[in-house]
XYZ file of C-alpha atoms in Angstrom:
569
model
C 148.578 142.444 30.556
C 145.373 142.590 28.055
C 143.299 145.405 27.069
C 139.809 144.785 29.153
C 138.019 143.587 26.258
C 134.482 142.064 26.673
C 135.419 139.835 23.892
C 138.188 137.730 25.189
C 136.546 136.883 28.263
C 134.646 134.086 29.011
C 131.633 135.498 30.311
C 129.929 133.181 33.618
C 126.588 133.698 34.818
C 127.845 135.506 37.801
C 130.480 138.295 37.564
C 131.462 139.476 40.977
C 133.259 143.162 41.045
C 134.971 143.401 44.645
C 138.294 145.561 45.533
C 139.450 148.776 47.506
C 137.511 152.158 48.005
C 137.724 154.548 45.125
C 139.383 151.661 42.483
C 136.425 151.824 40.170
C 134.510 148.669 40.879
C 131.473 150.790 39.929
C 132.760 152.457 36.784
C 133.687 148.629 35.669
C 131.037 146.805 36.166
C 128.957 149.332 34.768
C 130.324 149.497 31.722
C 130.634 145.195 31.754
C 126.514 145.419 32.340
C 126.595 147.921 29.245
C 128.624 146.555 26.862
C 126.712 142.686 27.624
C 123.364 144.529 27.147
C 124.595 146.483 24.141
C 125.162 142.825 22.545
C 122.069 141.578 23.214
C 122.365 140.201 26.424
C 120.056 140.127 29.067
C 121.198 141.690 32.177
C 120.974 141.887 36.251
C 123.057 144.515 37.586
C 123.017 144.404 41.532
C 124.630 146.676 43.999
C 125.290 145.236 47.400
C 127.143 148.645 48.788
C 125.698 150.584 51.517
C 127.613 153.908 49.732
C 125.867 152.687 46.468
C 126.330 155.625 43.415
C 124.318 153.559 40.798
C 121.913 156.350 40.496
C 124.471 158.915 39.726
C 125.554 156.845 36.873
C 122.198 156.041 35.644
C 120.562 159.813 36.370
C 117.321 157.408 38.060
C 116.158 156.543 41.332
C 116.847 153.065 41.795
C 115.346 150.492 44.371
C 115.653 147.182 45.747
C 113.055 145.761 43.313
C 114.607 146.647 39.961
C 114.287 149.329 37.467
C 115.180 149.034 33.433
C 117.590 151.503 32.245
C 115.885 153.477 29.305
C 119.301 153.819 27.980
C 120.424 150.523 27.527
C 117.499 148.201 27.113
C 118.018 144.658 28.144
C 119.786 146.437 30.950
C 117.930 145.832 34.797
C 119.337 147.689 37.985
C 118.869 147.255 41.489
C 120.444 148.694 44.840
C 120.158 146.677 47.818
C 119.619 149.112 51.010
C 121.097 148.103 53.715
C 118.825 149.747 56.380
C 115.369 148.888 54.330
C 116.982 145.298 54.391
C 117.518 145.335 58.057
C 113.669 146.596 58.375
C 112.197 143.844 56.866
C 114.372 141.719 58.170
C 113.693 142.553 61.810
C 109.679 142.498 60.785
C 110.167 139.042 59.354
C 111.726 137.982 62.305
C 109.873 139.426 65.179
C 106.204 139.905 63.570
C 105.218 136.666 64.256
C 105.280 137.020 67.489
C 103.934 140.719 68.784
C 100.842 138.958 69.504
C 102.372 136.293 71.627
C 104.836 138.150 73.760
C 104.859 140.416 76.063
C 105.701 144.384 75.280
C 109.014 143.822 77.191
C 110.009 141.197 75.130
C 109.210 142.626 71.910
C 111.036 145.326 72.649
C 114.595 143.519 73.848
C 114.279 141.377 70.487
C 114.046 144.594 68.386
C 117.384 146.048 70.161
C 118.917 143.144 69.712
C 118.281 143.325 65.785
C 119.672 146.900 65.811
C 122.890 146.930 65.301
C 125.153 146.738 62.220
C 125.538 143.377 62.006
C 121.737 143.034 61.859
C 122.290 145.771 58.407
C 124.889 143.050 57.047
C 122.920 139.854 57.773
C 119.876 141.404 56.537
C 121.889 142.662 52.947
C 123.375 138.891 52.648
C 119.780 137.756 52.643
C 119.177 139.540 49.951
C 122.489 139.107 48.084
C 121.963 134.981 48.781
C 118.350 134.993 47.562
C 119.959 136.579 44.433
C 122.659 134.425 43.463
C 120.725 131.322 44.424
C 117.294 132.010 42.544
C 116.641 129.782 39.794
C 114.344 131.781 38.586
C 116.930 134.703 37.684
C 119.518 132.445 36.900
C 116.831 131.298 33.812
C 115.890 135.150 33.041
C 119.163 136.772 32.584
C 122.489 135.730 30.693
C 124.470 137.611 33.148
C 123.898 138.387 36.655
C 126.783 141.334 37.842
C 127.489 142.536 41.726
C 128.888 145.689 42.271
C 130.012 145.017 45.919
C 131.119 147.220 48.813
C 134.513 147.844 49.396
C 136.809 145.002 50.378
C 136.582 144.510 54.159
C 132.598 144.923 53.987
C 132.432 142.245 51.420
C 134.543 139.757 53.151
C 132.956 140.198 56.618
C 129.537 140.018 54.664
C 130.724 136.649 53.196
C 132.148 135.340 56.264
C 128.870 136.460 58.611
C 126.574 133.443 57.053
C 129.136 130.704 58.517
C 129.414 132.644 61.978
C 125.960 132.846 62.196
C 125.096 129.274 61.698
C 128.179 128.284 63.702
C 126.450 129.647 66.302
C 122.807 128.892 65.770
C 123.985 125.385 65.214
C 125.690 125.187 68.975
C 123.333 127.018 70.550
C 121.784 124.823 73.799
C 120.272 127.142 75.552
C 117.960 128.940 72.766
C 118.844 132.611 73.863
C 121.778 134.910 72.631
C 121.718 137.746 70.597
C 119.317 136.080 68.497
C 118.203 132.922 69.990
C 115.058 130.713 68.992
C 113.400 133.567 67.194
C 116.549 134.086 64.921
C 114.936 133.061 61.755
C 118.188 132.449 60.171
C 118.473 128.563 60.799
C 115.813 128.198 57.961
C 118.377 129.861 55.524
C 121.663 127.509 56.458
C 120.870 126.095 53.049
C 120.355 129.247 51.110
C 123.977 130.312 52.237
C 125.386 127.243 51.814
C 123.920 127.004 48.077
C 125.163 131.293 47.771
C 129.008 130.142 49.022
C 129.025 127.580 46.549
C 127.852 129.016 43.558
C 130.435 132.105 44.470
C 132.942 129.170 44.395
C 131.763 127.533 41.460
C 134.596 128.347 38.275
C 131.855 127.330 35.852
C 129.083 129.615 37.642
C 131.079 132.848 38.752
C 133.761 135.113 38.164
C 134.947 137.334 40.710
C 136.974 140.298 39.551
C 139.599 141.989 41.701
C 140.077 145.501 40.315
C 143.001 147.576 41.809
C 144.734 151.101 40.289
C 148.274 151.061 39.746
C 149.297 151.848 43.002
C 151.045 150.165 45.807
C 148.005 150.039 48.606
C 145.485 149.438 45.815
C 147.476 146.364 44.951
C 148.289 145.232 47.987
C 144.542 145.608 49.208
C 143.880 143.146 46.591
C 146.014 140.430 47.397
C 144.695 140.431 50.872
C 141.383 140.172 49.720
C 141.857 137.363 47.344
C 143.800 135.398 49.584
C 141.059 135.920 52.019
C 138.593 134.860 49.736
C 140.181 132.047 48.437
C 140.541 130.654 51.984
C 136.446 130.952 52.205
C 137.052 128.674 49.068
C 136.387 131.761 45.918
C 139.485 130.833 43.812
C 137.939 131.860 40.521
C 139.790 135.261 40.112
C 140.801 137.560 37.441
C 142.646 140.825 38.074
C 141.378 144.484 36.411
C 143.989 147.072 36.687
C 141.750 150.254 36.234
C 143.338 153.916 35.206
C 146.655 152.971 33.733
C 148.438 155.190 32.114
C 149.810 153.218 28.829
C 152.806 155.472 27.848
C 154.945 158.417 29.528
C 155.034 162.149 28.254
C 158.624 163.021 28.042
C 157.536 166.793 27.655
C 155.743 166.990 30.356
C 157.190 166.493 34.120
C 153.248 165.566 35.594
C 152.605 162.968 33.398
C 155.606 160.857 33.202
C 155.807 161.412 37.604
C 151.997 159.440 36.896
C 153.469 156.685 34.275
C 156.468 156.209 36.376
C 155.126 156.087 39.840
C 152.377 153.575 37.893
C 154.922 151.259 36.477
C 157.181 151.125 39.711
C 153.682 149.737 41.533
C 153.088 147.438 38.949
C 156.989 146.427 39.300
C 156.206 145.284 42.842
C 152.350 143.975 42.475
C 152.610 141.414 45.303
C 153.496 137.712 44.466
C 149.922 136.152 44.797
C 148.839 138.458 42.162
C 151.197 137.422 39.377
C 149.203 133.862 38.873
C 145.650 135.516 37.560
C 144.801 137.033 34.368
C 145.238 140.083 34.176
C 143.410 143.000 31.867
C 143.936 146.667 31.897
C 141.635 149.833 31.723
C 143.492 152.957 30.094
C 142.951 156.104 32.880
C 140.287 158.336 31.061
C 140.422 162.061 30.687
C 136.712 162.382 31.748
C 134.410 161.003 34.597
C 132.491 158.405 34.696
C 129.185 159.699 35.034
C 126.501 158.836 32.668
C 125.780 155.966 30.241
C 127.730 158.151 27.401
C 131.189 158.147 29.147
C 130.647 154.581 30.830
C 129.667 152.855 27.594
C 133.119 154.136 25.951
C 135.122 153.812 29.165
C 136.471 149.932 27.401
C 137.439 151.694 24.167
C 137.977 155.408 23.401
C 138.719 158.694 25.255
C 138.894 161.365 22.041
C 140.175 164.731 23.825
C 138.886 167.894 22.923
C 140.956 169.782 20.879
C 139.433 173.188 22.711
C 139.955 172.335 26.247
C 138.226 174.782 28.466
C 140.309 175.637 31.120
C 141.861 178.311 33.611
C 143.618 177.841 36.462
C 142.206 177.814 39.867
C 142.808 181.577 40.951
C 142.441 181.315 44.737
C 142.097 178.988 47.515
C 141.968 177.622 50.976
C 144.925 175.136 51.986
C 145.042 172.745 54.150
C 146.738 174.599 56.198
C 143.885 176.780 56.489
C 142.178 174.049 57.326
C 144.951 172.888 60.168
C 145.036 176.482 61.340
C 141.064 176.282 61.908
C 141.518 173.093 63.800
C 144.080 174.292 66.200
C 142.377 177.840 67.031
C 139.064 176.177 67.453
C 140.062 173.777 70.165
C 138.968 170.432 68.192
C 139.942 167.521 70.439
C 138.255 165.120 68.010
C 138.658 165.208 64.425
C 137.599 162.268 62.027
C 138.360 162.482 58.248
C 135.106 160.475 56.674
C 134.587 160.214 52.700
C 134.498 157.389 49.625
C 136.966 154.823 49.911
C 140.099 155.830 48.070
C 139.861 159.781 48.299
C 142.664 159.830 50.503
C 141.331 159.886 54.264
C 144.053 158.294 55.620
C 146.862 160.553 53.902
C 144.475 163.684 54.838
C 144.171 162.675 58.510
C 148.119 162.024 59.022
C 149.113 165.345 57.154
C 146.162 166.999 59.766
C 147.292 164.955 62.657
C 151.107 166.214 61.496
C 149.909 169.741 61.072
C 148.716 169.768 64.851
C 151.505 168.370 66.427
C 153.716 171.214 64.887
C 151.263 173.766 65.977
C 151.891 172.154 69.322
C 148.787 169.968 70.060
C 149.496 167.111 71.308
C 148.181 164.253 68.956
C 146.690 160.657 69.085
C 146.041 159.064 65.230
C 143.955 156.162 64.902
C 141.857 154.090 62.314
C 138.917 152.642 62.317
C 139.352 151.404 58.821
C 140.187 147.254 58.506
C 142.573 148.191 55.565
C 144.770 150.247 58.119
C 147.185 152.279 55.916
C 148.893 154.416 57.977
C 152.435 154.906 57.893
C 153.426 154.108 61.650
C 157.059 154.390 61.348
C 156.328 158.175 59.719
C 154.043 159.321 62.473
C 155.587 157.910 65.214
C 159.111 159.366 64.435
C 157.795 162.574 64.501
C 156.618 162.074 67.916
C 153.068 161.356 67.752
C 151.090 158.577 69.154
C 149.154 155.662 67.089
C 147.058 153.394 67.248
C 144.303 151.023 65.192
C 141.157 148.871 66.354
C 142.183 145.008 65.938
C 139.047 143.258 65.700
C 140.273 139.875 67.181
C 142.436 141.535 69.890
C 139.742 144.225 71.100
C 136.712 140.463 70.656
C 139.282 138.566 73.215
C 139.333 141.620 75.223
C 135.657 142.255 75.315
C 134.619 138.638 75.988
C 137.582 138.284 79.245
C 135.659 141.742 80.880
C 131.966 139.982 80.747
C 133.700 136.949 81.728
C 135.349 138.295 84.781
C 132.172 140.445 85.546
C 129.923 137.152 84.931
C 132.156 135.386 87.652
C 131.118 137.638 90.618
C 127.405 137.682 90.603
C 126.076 134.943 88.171
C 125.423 130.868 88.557
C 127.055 128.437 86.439
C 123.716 127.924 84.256
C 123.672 132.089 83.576
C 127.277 132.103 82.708
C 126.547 129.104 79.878
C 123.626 132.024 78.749
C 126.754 134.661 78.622
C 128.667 132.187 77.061
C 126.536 131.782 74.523
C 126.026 135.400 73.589
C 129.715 136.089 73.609
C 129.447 133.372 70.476
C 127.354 135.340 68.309
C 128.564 138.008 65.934
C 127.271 140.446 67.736
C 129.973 140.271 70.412
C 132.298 141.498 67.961
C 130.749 144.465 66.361
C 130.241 145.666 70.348
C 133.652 145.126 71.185
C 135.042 146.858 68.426
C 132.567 149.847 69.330
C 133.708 150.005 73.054
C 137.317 150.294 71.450
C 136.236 153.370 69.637
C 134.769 155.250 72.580
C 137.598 154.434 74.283
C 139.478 155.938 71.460
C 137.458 158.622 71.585
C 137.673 159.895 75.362
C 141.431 160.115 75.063
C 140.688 163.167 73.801
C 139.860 164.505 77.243
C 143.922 164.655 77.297
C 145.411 164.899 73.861
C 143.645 165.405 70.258
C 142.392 162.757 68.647
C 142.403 162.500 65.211
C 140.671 159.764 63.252
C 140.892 157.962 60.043
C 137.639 156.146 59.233
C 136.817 153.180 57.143
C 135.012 154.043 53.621
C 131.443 155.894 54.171
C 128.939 153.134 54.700
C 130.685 151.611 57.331
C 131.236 154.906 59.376
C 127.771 155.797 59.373
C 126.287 152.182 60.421
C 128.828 152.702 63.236
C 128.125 156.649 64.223
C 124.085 155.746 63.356
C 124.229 153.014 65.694
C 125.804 154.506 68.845
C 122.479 154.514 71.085
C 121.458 150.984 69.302
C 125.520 149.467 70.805
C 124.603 150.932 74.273
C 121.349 148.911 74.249
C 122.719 145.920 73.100
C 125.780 146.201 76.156
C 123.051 147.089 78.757
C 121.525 143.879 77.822
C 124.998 142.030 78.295
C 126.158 143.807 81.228
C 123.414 145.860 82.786
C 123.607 149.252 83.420
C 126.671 150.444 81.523
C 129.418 152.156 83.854
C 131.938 152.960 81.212
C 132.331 156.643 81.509
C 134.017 156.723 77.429
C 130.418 155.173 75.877
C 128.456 156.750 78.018
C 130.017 159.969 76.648
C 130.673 158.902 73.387
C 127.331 159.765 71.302
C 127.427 163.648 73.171
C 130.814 164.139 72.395
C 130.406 163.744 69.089
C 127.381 165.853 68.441
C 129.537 168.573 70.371
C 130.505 170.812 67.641
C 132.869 172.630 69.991
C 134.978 169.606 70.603
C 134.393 167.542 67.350
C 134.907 167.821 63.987
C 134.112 166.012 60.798
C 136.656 166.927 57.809
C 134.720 165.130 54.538
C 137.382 164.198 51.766
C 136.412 163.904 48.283
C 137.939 164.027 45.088
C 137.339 166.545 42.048
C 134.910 163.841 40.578
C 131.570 163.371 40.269
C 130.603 160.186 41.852
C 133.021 161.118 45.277
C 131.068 164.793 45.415
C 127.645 163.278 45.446
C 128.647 160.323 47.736
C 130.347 163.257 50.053
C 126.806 165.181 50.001
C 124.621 162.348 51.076
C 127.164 161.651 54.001
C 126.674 165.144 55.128
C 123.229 164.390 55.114
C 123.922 161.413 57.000
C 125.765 163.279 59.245
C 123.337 166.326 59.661
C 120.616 163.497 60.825
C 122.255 161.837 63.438
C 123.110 165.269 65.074
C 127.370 165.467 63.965
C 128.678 168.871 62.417
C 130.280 169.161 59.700
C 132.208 172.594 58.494
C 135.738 171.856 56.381
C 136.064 169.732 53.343
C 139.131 168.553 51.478
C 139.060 168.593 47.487
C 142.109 165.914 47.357
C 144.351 165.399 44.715
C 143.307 168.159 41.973
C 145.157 168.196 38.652
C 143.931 171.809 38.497
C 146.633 172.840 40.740
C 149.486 171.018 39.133
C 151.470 172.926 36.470
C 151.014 171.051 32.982
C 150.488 170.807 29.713
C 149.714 167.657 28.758
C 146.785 167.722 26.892
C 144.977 164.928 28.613
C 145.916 166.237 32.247
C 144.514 169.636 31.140
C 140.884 167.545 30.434
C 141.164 166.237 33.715
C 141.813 169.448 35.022
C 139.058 171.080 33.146
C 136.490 168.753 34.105
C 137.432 168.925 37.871
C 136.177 172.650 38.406
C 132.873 172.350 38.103
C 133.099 169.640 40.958
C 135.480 172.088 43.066
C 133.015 174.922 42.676
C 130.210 172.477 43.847
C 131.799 171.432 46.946
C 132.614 175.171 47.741
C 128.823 175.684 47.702
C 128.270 172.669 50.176
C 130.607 173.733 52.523
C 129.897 177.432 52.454
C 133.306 178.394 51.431
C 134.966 176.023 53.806
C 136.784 173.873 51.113
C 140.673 173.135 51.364
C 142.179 172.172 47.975
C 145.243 169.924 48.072
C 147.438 169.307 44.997
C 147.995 166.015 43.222
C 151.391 164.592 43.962
């Protein structure tokens, strides 16, 4: 394994950043888009993430159009959002015709562009006008996406392909979309965007994982995923390693050894790419100062500021809280990697020895709970399955279809069931269904990484339009109930994990925000694995440790007190 070194890689025009929640896909590519620009390189850095924290590394607003970096000339940013994406989009495709079509009609077409699939489609626009503009590909040297975590990406990639799929075998010029779709004009542009991704000469796409056993095993799914869309070009980034133990110190060498037994069983499919390495850095990553020395120096202080953490709420606090309150619904939300899905099975745990009776579930494509764990202590688990919850979804309107409709209408149904659309509602009637089991047991909730949750929670009233459209007036009792159940703050609650970091506080602030807006309480927080309450002295774990508090002591503030610290182990 190499030292990440900008000068023993063969730079392409593309560079493609993709991985896990929390792995550092930001923190890398950032300092990539530096260190190019620092050498005289020209430079598009573009963030395709609907959790984007470019302007926490940067300190500047930054917008879909692109800003310069004062600190590093040569050095242009932009952040693709998602919902201003999905606005223009919808204008683009329904403007032309308010003036030709009824109210009524107007009005179905914009529900039907309302969902989250509409968000993605819309942000792969963008993405594909991007890495197919001539134009750019002549400005800059180097053109660098920081993507979205893992299962995002890949369903972003694979959307293009469904979409024309279906546009291309439509008959009847309805669906979801229909003859005012406006995305059979772009079939080329994502052809042209899927092979440039898959050109070796054009792009690079780097995996980066930590040195831990999901992490790595998240990657090999995704690159064998996106090698069967046809992206072999990979290279592998192992980000925060520690390089050698601390025999005087019990914390440290837990860290190296726990590291190098991951790294002892890095999946198979892995072993083939090139690997580099990124040492694990005593300080956060972010500003320009710590990001443009992240590839090559972390000096420690030799007057380390710092004093234990004096007093604190537990998570058993937390659990105690939970089980006095009544909560039948409990969701841990946060950043990818903060530990959501450890949090929510230690909480689920906590419950069922309390004496709740307890249902855990994910939403989260990644799935990584341990089943055989939870279920031997006597709980009950479960996870969404896209494909299995689409077959299910498309046999109901099938079987209601059959009752009441003529041949030609049921061709129309057909048709819709087609589109992507008919996943992202079947996977949404799965979750309220999730959901109303909590009329007889708790529910608690792992979610996938931030920007996915809240295009899902956002777009609760936008699912029931689209399945009144489908099925006419919806009888379900668990969607109808879904969106008031979870702005009841008597029966749900939303935990936020974060880490002792800066860029998981501020992504944990604007998702309270998020949540504040569409009506969802939020009271507890989890700090997750802290250093600060850890006994050491290791010099470099005491940095850490130093740096965390000011992070702790902001998230205290946030949630008025409310704010269980849990240990690193």
């Amino acid at each position: 394994m190499k030292p990440l070194n900008l000068s023993n890689i063969e730079s392409t025009k593309y560079l493609f950043f993709t991985g896990k929640g929390g792995v550092g896909k930001t923190s890398i590519a950032c300092a990539t888009a530096i260190s190019l620009a620092d050498a005289g390189k020209k430079i598009l850095l573009i963030s395709t993430d609907p959790a984007s924290n470019l302007q926490d590394v940067f300190n500047q607003k930054i917008n879909g159009q692109g800003l310069p970096v004062a600190e590093v000339p040569h050095l242009t940013v932009i952040n693709i959002n998602p919902e201003e994406s999905a606005a223009a989009y919808r204008e683009h495709v329904i403007g032309p015709y308010r003036s030709k079509l009824p109210d009524s009609v107007i009005s179905q077409m914009e529900e039907q562009l309302s969902g989250s699939c509409t968000v993605e489609i819309a942000a792969f626009n963008e993405f594909s006008d991007y890495i197919t503009d001539h134009g750019k590909q002549k400005e800059y040297d180097h053109i660098i996406f920081d993507t979205a975590p893992t299962g995002h990406t890949l369903r972003m990639l694979q959307l293009p392909s469904a979409w024309s799929t279906f546009i291309s075998e439509s008959t009847h010029g309805a669906s979801c979309l229909g003859q005012l779709s406006g995305l059979e004009e772009r079939k080329d542009i994502y052809k042209q965007a899927v092979e440039n991704l898959s050109d070796a000469d054009s792009t690079t796409l780097i995996l980066v994982s930590r040195p831990e056993i999901p992490s790595l095993k998240e990657a090999a799914r995704s690159s064998q995923e996106l090698q069967l869309l046809g992206i072999k070009n990979q290279i592998l980034v192992i980000n925060g390693l520690v390089e050698k133990a601390d025999e005087n110190d019990a914390v440290f060498k837990l860290l190296y050894e726990r590291q190098k037994a991951a790294l002892e069983a890095m999946p198979e499919s892995l072993r083939k790419f090139t690997t580099y390495s990124v040492p694990l850095r005593s300080y956060n990553m972010s500003n320009v100062t710590n990001i443009r020395r992240m590839f090559t120096d972390d000096v420690l202080s030799e007057n380390i500021n710092y004093r234990p953490v004096a007093s604190h709420k537990t998570l058993d606090d937390l659990i105690d809280d939970l089980y006095k309150s009544g909560k039948r619904v409990i969701f841990t939300m946060g950043k990818g990697g903060v530990g959501k899905t450890t949090m929510a099975t230690r909480i689920a745990l906590g419950l069922h020895k309390r004496g709740a009776k307890v249902h855990l579930t994910t939403t989260d494509p990644a799935n990584h709970i341990n089943y055989d764990l939870v279920t031997e202590k006597g709980l009950s688990v479960s996870r969404i399955d896209e494909a299995e919850e689409l077959e299910k979804y498309k046999n109901e309107v099938r079987s209601a279809a059959a009752e009441t409709m003529s041949e030609s209408d049921k061709e129309y149904i057909e048709e819709d069931l087609r589109s992507p659309c008919s996943q992202e509602v079947a996977v949404f009637k799965a979750f309220a269904r999730i959901v109303a089991k909590a009329e007889n047991e708790v529910v608690v909730i792992d979610t996938a990484p931030t920007g996915h949750t809240i295009l899902l929670l956002d777009s609760t009233e936008s699912y029931n339009k689209q399945m009144e459209h489908t099925q006419g007036e919806i009888t379900e009792e668990a969607v109808k109930n879904l969106l008031p159940r979870l702005r009841n703050e008597k029966e749900t609650a939303v935990v936020i994990v974060t880490l002792p970091e800066t860029t998981p506080v501020f992504e944990a602030e604007r998702l309270q925000e998020d949540l504040q807006r569409a009506g969802i309480h939020n009271k507890w927080w989890i700090v997750n694995s802290c250093f600060s309450l850890v006994k050491t002295n290791n010099s470099f774990l005491l940095a850490k440790a130093s740096d965390e508090q000011v992070w702790i002591e902001k998230v205290k503030q946030l949630s008025h007190g409310n704010t269980a610290l849990v240990e690193w182990k």
